[in-house]
Amino acid sequence: MSADQIGFSLLMLAVLLYAGKWVRMNWRPAQQLFLPASILAGGIGLILGPGVLGAVMRLVGGDNAPMAQGAIPESMLDIWSELPGLLINVVFATLLLGVPLPKWKRVWSLAGPQLAFGVTLGAGQYVIGILIAALILAPFFGVPLMAGALIEIGFEGGHGTAAGLQGTFADLGFEDGADLAVGMATVGVISGIVFGIILINWGVRSGKSAVLDKSVDSIPHHQRRGLVAEDERPMSAGSMTVRSESIEPLTLHFAFIAMAILVGIGILEAMTWIESVTWGAGDDGIELLGAVPLFPLAMIGGLIVQQILTRFDKHNLLDRELMVRIQGFALDLLIGAAIASLSLTVIADNFVPFLLLGVAGIAWNVGMFLWLAPRIIPKYWFERGIGDIGQSMGVTATGLILMKIADPDNKTPAYEAFGYKQMVFEPFFGGGLITGLALPVIYNFGPWPLFGVMLALMVLGIGSGLFYFGRLKQEY
């Protein structure tokens, strides 16, 4: 494909993102569900593609009908399908860039209960998924056992992780798994917001909320449309840490991201080499680390670059808010491209397995929120737990949206505790090392070794929450 084709595809993706924002501002159901414009943009692209518009035109006029392959050319969809695998490295590289490491004592005291809750949710998704895959999907539907990892990949990891694992799915002979994971991520985001809003309204009516005394219906109209009121708009979206005549601040921050990704590449190459001369050597060798995707290691690269800057950069060149804007830009493009290039045929062919995994994942997360969260989070369990339920069913942004609704004026330590928990949680779950290793582990050793480890982590999370964190007298 030529540079012109790539450039034009990016332009059309940007137009779709604006169309998604327009829909959010003017379509009431999208406002009620707080759907991000990127998901709406991907949905529009999916409708205009061969899976919906093309299928309708073929049904009406045959294979030679106008737009029988949809309004979006196949070459553009091919480019969009490749974008998530690249952009996810940018998203993960920025996660810890500009985030100073706090004192461990405060992190443990404030985020420990939520870490126990988050580990329970994440490990439990593997336990539930592997049981369903081994007992139902593989014997009755012929679905590979690797499907047991789809709930955690789609729900905890989200669209970025699901799309980023496309190469791993293909290398391990489960190419349909990438589309199923992206579809699972879409189900997770939508169900996370829907059930999150239902739970918030329930929390207000039942007195579980320590902050809200009004339902979600009282949220201002401009917030529902995804707009910032003119008198509330911040002065800037980031700080100019350098003068633009020397280097543009965005360029400098892109350099930091590039260094983080390069460090991740170096780590991956070192891991692959070690494997090639040890347990992966020879025709009978086992490929485990070589199948790990780059993006969790890019996050570790970001942590390393951040520590170097903390130690040696006396001018504070890195601005966290500007880094967040770059992360959000990459994530919007990623989600829009991933959904728009999704294969509906794959989901239709595996609809029952897809449905079983989705329903089981939703039931697990909601059930744990209602039963476990109030027992292991000593104070403000509702406001703090709602963020974790949002993240465990969608992405981090979903958790932040729900926390913003449940605690609009930041009266509880929910945001701080959630952020600290993410620093420990994300290197492993939701696109971290465990997520990256899950597929090759199942492929090489079967589902039960991973099942045993995840079951142990789930029991550890529940046990430490019930018998330690839940009994602490917490000041925060």
Tab-separated table of N, CA and C in Angstrom, residues 332-438:
chain	number	residue	atom	x	y	z
A	332	ASP	N	-8.242	7.082	20.820
A	332	ASP	CA	-9.403	7.365	19.984
A	332	ASP	C	-9.228	6.769	18.588
A	333	LEU	N	-8.059	6.985	17.991
A	333	LEU	CA	-7.800	6.404	16.674
A	333	LEU	C	-7.858	4.881	16.730
A	334	LEU	N	-7.278	4.318	17.780
A	334	LEU	CA	-7.219	2.859	17.930
A	334	LEU	C	-8.607	2.260	18.012
A	335	ILE	N	-9.455	2.799	18.880
A	335	ILE	CA	-10.790	2.233	19.079
A	335	ILE	C	-11.624	2.367	17.815
A	336	GLY	N	-11.591	3.548	17.206
A	336	GLY	CA	-12.357	3.760	15.981
A	336	GLY	C	-11.944	2.794	14.889
A	337	ALA	N	-10.627	2.634	14.698
A	337	ALA	CA	-10.135	1.739	13.646
A	337	ALA	C	-10.447	0.283	13.958
A	338	ALA	N	-10.313	-0.120	15.221
A	338	ALA	CA	-10.536	-1.520	15.593
A	338	ALA	C	-11.982	-1.939	15.364
A	339	ILE	N	-12.928	-1.096	15.768
A	339	ILE	CA	-14.342	-1.456	15.611
A	339	ILE	C	-14.757	-1.396	14.152
A	340	ALA	N	-14.299	-0.374	13.431
A	340	ALA	CA	-14.693	-0.222	12.031
A	340	ALA	C	-14.216	-1.385	11.180
A	341	SER	N	-13.068	-1.966	11.513
A	341	SER	CA	-12.519	-3.078	10.725
A	341	SER	C	-12.872	-4.444	11.306
A	342	LEU	N	-13.785	-4.478	12.264
A	342	LEU	CA	-14.198	-5.723	12.905
A	342	LEU	C	-14.943	-6.614	11.914
A	343	SER	N	-14.685	-7.905	11.985
A	343	SER	CA	-15.375	-8.864	11.121
A	343	SER	C	-16.627	-9.378	11.828
A	344	LEU	N	-17.790	-8.965	11.346
A	344	LEU	CA	-19.050	-9.438	11.922
A	344	LEU	C	-19.295	-10.904	11.586
A	345	THR	N	-18.711	-11.377	10.486
A	345	THR	CA	-18.887	-12.774	10.099
A	345	THR	C	-18.317	-13.706	11.162
A	346	VAL	N	-17.152	-13.331	11.705
A	346	VAL	CA	-16.515	-14.166	12.732
A	346	VAL	C	-17.405	-14.247	13.970
A	347	ILE	N	-17.955	-13.109	14.382
A	347	ILE	CA	-18.824	-13.104	15.568
A	347	ILE	C	-20.099	-13.896	15.308
A	348	ALA	N	-20.670	-13.747	14.099
A	348	ALA	CA	-21.888	-14.495	13.762
A	348	ALA	C	-21.627	-15.997	13.765
A	349	ASP	N	-20.465	-16.398	13.261
A	349	ASP	CA	-20.133	-17.822	13.214
A	349	ASP	C	-19.882	-18.405	14.604
A	350	ASN	N	-19.528	-17.557	15.549
A	350	ASN	CA	-19.235	-18.016	16.915
A	350	ASN	C	-20.162	-17.327	17.927
A	351	PHE	N	-21.426	-17.108	17.522
A	351	PHE	CA	-22.308	-16.269	18.331
A	351	PHE	C	-22.593	-16.866	19.709
A	352	VAL	N	-22.899	-18.165	19.763
A	352	VAL	CA	-23.231	-18.774	21.058
A	352	VAL	C	-22.041	-18.744	22.015
A	353	PRO	N	-20.829	-19.161	21.587
A	353	PRO	CA	-19.677	-19.022	22.486
A	353	PRO	C	-19.433	-17.579	22.908
A	354	PHE	N	-19.574	-16.659	21.956
A	354	PHE	CA	-19.385	-15.238	22.252
A	354	PHE	C	-20.395	-14.777	23.307
A	355	LEU	N	-21.648	-15.192	23.146
A	355	LEU	CA	-22.701	-14.802	24.081
A	355	LEU	C	-22.450	-15.383	25.471
A	356	LEU	N	-22.070	-16.647	25.529
A	356	LEU	CA	-21.814	-17.286	26.819
A	356	LEU	C	-20.693	-16.582	27.580
A	357	LEU	N	-19.608	-16.280	26.893
A	357	LEU	CA	-18.487	-15.604	27.546
A	357	LEU	C	-18.868	-14.208	27.997
A	358	GLY	N	-19.605	-13.474	27.154
A	358	GLY	CA	-19.999	-12.112	27.509
A	358	GLY	C	-20.918	-12.066	28.721
A	359	VAL	N	-21.927	-12.920	28.737
A	359	VAL	CA	-22.869	-12.947	29.864
A	359	VAL	C	-22.161	-13.368	31.143
A	360	ALA	N	-21.288	-14.368	31.043
A	360	ALA	CA	-20.562	-14.831	32.229
A	360	ALA	C	-19.659	-13.729	32.780
A	361	GLY	N	-18.983	-13.003	31.889
A	361	GLY	CA	-18.114	-11.916	32.338
A	361	GLY	C	-18.877	-10.813	33.039
A	362	ILE	N	-20.022	-10.431	32.478
A	362	ILE	CA	-20.843	-9.385	33.096
A	362	ILE	C	-21.352	-9.845	34.463
A	363	ALA	N	-21.858	-11.068	34.531
A	363	ALA	CA	-22.401	-11.577	35.791
A	363	ALA	C	-21.321	-11.642	36.872
A	364	TRP	N	-20.117	-12.061	36.517
A	364	TRP	CA	-19.020	-12.134	37.481
A	364	TRP	C	-18.679	-10.757	38.040
A	365	ASN	N	-18.524	-9.781	37.177
A	365	ASN	CA	-18.123	-8.447	37.622
A	365	ASN	C	-19.188	-7.782	38.491
A	366	VAL	N	-20.428	-7.822	38.041
A	366	VAL	CA	-21.500	-7.186	38.815
A	366	VAL	C	-21.692	-7.907	40.146
A	367	GLY	N	-21.641	-9.236	40.124
A	367	GLY	CA	-21.809	-10.002	41.357
A	367	GLY	C	-20.726	-9.689	42.370
A	368	MET	N	-19.479	-9.585	41.927
A	368	MET	CA	-18.382	-9.273	42.837
A	368	MET	C	-18.485	-7.851	43.382
A	369	PHE	N	-18.968	-6.925	42.572
A	369	PHE	CA	-19.152	-5.552	43.064
A	369	PHE	C	-20.176	-5.527	44.189
A	370	LEU	N	-21.284	-6.215	44.000
A	370	LEU	CA	-22.350	-6.177	45.004
A	370	LEU	C	-21.983	-6.949	46.263
A	371	TRP	N	-21.252	-8.052	46.111
A	371	TRP	CA	-20.957	-8.881	47.289
A	371	TRP	C	-19.611	-8.559	47.927
A	372	LEU	N	-18.567	-8.446	47.117
A	372	LEU	CA	-17.216	-8.362	47.664
A	372	LEU	C	-16.768	-6.944	47.998
A	373	ALA	N	-17.071	-5.981	47.126
A	373	ALA	CA	-16.553	-4.616	47.327
A	373	ALA	C	-16.903	-4.033	48.695
A	374	PRO	N	-18.155	-4.109	49.164
A	374	PRO	CA	-18.448	-3.530	50.479
A	374	PRO	C	-17.786	-4.251	51.636
A	375	ARG	N	-17.306	-5.458	51.401
A	375	ARG	CA	-16.688	-6.237	52.478
A	375	ARG	C	-15.178	-6.052	52.564
A	376	ILE	N	-14.547	-5.562	51.489
A	376	ILE	CA	-13.088	-5.470	51.530
A	376	ILE	C	-12.566	-4.039	51.400
A	377	ILE	N	-13.413	-3.095	50.982
A	377	ILE	CA	-12.994	-1.690	50.932
A	377	ILE	C	-13.578	-1.001	52.157
A	378	PRO	N	-12.733	-0.626	53.128
A	378	PRO	CA	-13.237	-0.183	54.429
A	378	PRO	C	-14.081	1.089	54.378
A	379	LYS	N	-13.738	2.023	53.482
A	379	LYS	CA	-14.405	3.325	53.486
A	379	LYS	C	-14.680	3.768	52.054
A	380	TYR	N	-15.858	4.343	51.841
A	380	TYR	CA	-16.286	4.813	50.519
A	380	TYR	C	-16.230	3.670	49.497
A	381	TRP	N	-16.723	2.503	49.886
A	381	TRP	CA	-16.624	1.347	49.012
A	381	TRP	C	-17.361	1.555	47.699
A	382	PHE	N	-18.473	2.270	47.734
A	382	PHE	CA	-19.278	2.422	46.523
A	382	PHE	C	-18.556	3.282	45.491
A	383	GLU	N	-18.085	4.446	45.908
A	383	GLU	CA	-17.399	5.361	44.988
A	383	GLU	C	-16.094	4.755	44.478
A	384	ARG	N	-15.393	4.020	45.330
A	384	ARG	CA	-14.121	3.441	44.936
A	384	ARG	C	-14.310	2.161	44.113
A	385	GLY	N	-15.311	1.382	44.477
A	385	GLY	CA	-15.544	0.140	43.748
A	385	GLY	C	-16.125	0.357	42.368
A	386	ILE	N	-16.887	1.441	42.176
A	386	ILE	CA	-17.532	1.667	40.880
A	386	ILE	C	-16.489	1.925	39.803
A	387	GLY	N	-15.356	2.502	40.174
A	387	GLY	CA	-14.283	2.696	39.204
A	387	GLY	C	-13.695	1.377	38.747
A	388	ASP	N	-13.525	0.449	39.676
A	388	ASP	CA	-12.969	-0.854	39.328
A	388	ASP	C	-13.941	-1.671	38.490
A	389	ILE	N	-15.237	-1.562	38.778
A	389	ILE	CA	-16.197	-2.323	37.984
A	389	ILE	C	-16.240	-1.781	36.560
A	390	GLY	N	-16.088	-0.450	36.413
A	390	GLY	CA	-16.048	0.143	35.075
A	390	GLY	C	-14.830	-0.309	34.299
A	391	GLN	N	-13.682	-0.314	34.966
A	391	GLN	CA	-12.457	-0.729	34.288
A	391	GLN	C	-12.473	-2.212	33.956
A	392	SER	N	-13.007	-3.032	34.844
A	392	SER	CA	-12.984	-4.478	34.634
A	392	SER	C	-13.970	-4.922	33.566
A	393	MET	N	-14.872	-4.032	33.144
A	393	MET	CA	-15.810	-4.373	32.081
A	393	MET	C	-15.561	-3.560	30.815
A	394	GLY	N	-14.734	-2.563	30.905
A	394	GLY	CA	-14.445	-1.757	29.733
A	394	GLY	C	-12.971	-1.433	29.673
A	395	VAL	N	-12.629	-0.208	29.936
A	395	VAL	CA	-11.239	0.217	29.992
A	395	VAL	C	-11.105	1.188	31.153
A	396	THR	N	-9.896	1.675	31.377
A	396	THR	CA	-9.671	2.617	32.468
A	396	THR	C	-10.566	3.836	32.332
A	397	ALA	N	-10.754	4.309	31.088
A	397	ALA	CA	-11.594	5.490	30.873
A	397	ALA	C	-13.028	5.251	31.343
A	398	THR	N	-13.536	4.031	31.165
A	398	THR	CA	-14.890	3.718	31.639
A	398	THR	C	-14.961	3.841	33.154
A	399	GLY	N	-13.948	3.328	33.844
A	399	GLY	CA	-13.911	3.466	35.296
A	399	GLY	C	-13.865	4.918	35.729
A	400	LEU	N	-13.100	5.749	35.020
A	400	LEU	CA	-13.011	7.168	35.360
A	400	LEU	C	-14.340	7.877	35.122
A	401	ILE	N	-15.035	7.503	34.040
A	401	ILE	CA	-16.347	8.105	33.766
A	401	ILE	C	-17.312	7.805	34.904
A	402	LEU	N	-17.358	6.555	35.341
A	402	LEU	CA	-18.284	6.172	36.401
A	402	LEU	C	-17.918	6.838	37.728
A	403	MET	N	-16.612	6.950	38.013
A	403	MET	CA	-16.213	7.645	39.237
A	403	MET	C	-16.577	9.125	39.182
A	404	LYS	N	-16.457	9.719	37.988
A	404	LYS	CA	-16.831	11.127	37.834
A	404	LYS	C	-18.319	11.331	38.088
A	405	ILE	N	-19.136	10.370	37.669
A	405	ILE	CA	-20.577	10.464	37.915
A	405	ILE	C	-20.886	10.230	39.392
A	406	ALA	N	-20.225	9.232	39.995
A	406	ALA	CA	-20.507	8.875	41.386
A	406	ALA	C	-19.915	9.874	42.374
A	407	ASP	N	-18.832	10.537	41.991
A	407	ASP	CA	-18.157	11.490	42.890
A	407	ASP	C	-17.727	12.706	42.077
A	408	PRO	N	-18.695	13.521	41.626
A	408	PRO	CA	-18.372	14.597	40.683
A	408	PRO	C	-17.450	15.673	41.242
A	409	ASP	N	-17.476	15.891	42.546
A	409	ASP	CA	-16.651	16.950	43.149
A	409	ASP	C	-15.420	16.405	43.862
A	410	ASN	N	-15.106	15.143	43.625
A	410	ASN	CA	-13.897	14.527	44.177
A	410	ASN	C	-13.852	14.635	45.707
A	411	LYS	N	-14.955	14.272	46.345
A	411	LYS	CA	-15.039	14.352	47.801
A	411	LYS	C	-14.477	13.107	48.494
A	412	THR	N	-14.218	12.072	47.750
A	412	THR	CA	-13.682	10.837	48.326
A	412	THR	C	-12.292	10.575	47.734
A	413	PRO	N	-11.525	9.659	48.310
A	413	PRO	CA	-10.204	9.333	47.743
A	413	PRO	C	-10.277	8.330	46.594
A	414	ALA	N	-11.420	8.256	45.919
A	414	ALA	CA	-11.613	7.241	44.883
A	414	ALA	C	-10.586	7.383	43.763
A	415	TYR	N	-10.385	8.609	43.268
A	415	TYR	CA	-9.466	8.807	42.150
A	415	TYR	C	-8.038	8.446	42.545
A	416	GLU	N	-7.616	8.905	43.702
A	416	GLU	CA	-6.256	8.647	44.151
A	416	GLU	C	-6.023	7.153	44.353
A	417	ALA	N	-6.956	6.485	45.024
A	417	ALA	CA	-6.813	5.053	45.265
A	417	ALA	C	-6.818	4.272	43.959
A	418	PHE	N	-7.678	4.680	43.034
A	418	PHE	CA	-7.754	4.020	41.734
A	418	PHE	C	-6.443	4.168	40.976
A	419	GLY	N	-5.876	5.371	41.004
A	419	GLY	CA	-4.613	5.606	40.311
A	419	GLY	C	-3.473	4.795	40.891
A	420	TYR	N	-3.375	4.741	42.228
A	420	TYR	CA	-2.325	3.946	42.853
A	420	TYR	C	-2.483	2.467	42.524
A	421	LYS	N	-3.724	2.005	42.567
A	421	LYS	CA	-3.976	0.589	42.259
A	421	LYS	C	-3.566	0.256	40.829
A	422	GLN	N	-3.812	1.186	39.898
A	422	GLN	CA	-3.462	0.935	38.505
A	422	GLN	C	-1.961	0.755	38.316
A	423	MET	N	-1.169	1.480	39.107
A	423	MET	CA	0.280	1.394	38.973
A	423	MET	C	0.793	-0.010	39.278
A	424	VAL	N	0.124	-0.701	40.189
A	424	VAL	CA	0.518	-2.063	40.535
A	424	VAL	C	-0.216	-3.079	39.671
A	425	PHE	N	-1.447	-2.762	39.291
A	425	PHE	CA	-2.322	-3.705	38.603
A	425	PHE	C	-2.005	-3.819	37.112
A	426	GLU	N	-1.819	-2.684	36.436
A	426	GLU	CA	-1.716	-2.686	34.981
A	426	GLU	C	-0.466	-3.365	34.434
A	427	PRO	N	0.662	-3.399	35.163
A	427	PRO	CA	1.788	-4.161	34.600
A	427	PRO	C	1.504	-5.651	34.436
A	428	PHE	N	0.402	-6.135	35.005
A	428	PHE	CA	0.120	-7.577	34.965
A	428	PHE	C	-1.194	-7.890	34.259
A	429	PHE	N	-2.290	-7.253	34.652
A	429	PHE	CA	-3.590	-7.514	34.048
A	429	PHE	C	-3.961	-6.394	33.068
A	430	GLY	N	-5.052	-6.632	32.316
A	430	GLY	CA	-5.569	-5.595	31.440
A	430	GLY	C	-4.598	-5.153	30.363
A	431	GLY	N	-3.836	-6.084	29.828
A	431	GLY	CA	-2.849	-5.760	28.815
A	431	GLY	C	-1.431	-5.889	29.310
A	432	GLY	N	-1.240	-6.268	30.568
A	432	GLY	CA	0.087	-6.428	31.137
A	432	GLY	C	0.690	-7.789	30.826
A	433	LEU	N	1.642	-8.190	31.635
A	433	LEU	CA	2.396	-9.409	31.361
A	433	LEU	C	1.529	-10.661	31.401
A	434	ILE	N	0.600	-10.718	32.369
A	434	ILE	CA	-0.273	-11.901	32.443
A	434	ILE	C	-1.128	-12.000	31.194
A	435	THR	N	-1.679	-10.873	30.754
A	435	THR	CA	-2.493	-10.872	29.539
A	435	THR	C	-1.673	-11.300	28.337
A	436	GLY	N	-0.435	-10.803	28.259
A	436	GLY	CA	0.410	-11.157	27.134
A	436	GLY	C	0.835	-12.608	27.127
A	437	LEU	N	1.006	-13.189	28.316
A	437	LEU	CA	1.465	-14.572	28.413
A	437	LEU	C	0.331	-15.589	28.348
A	438	ALA	N	-0.907	-15.159	28.611
A	438	ALA	CA	-2.015	-16.106	28.752
A	438	ALA	C	-2.193	-16.974	27.507
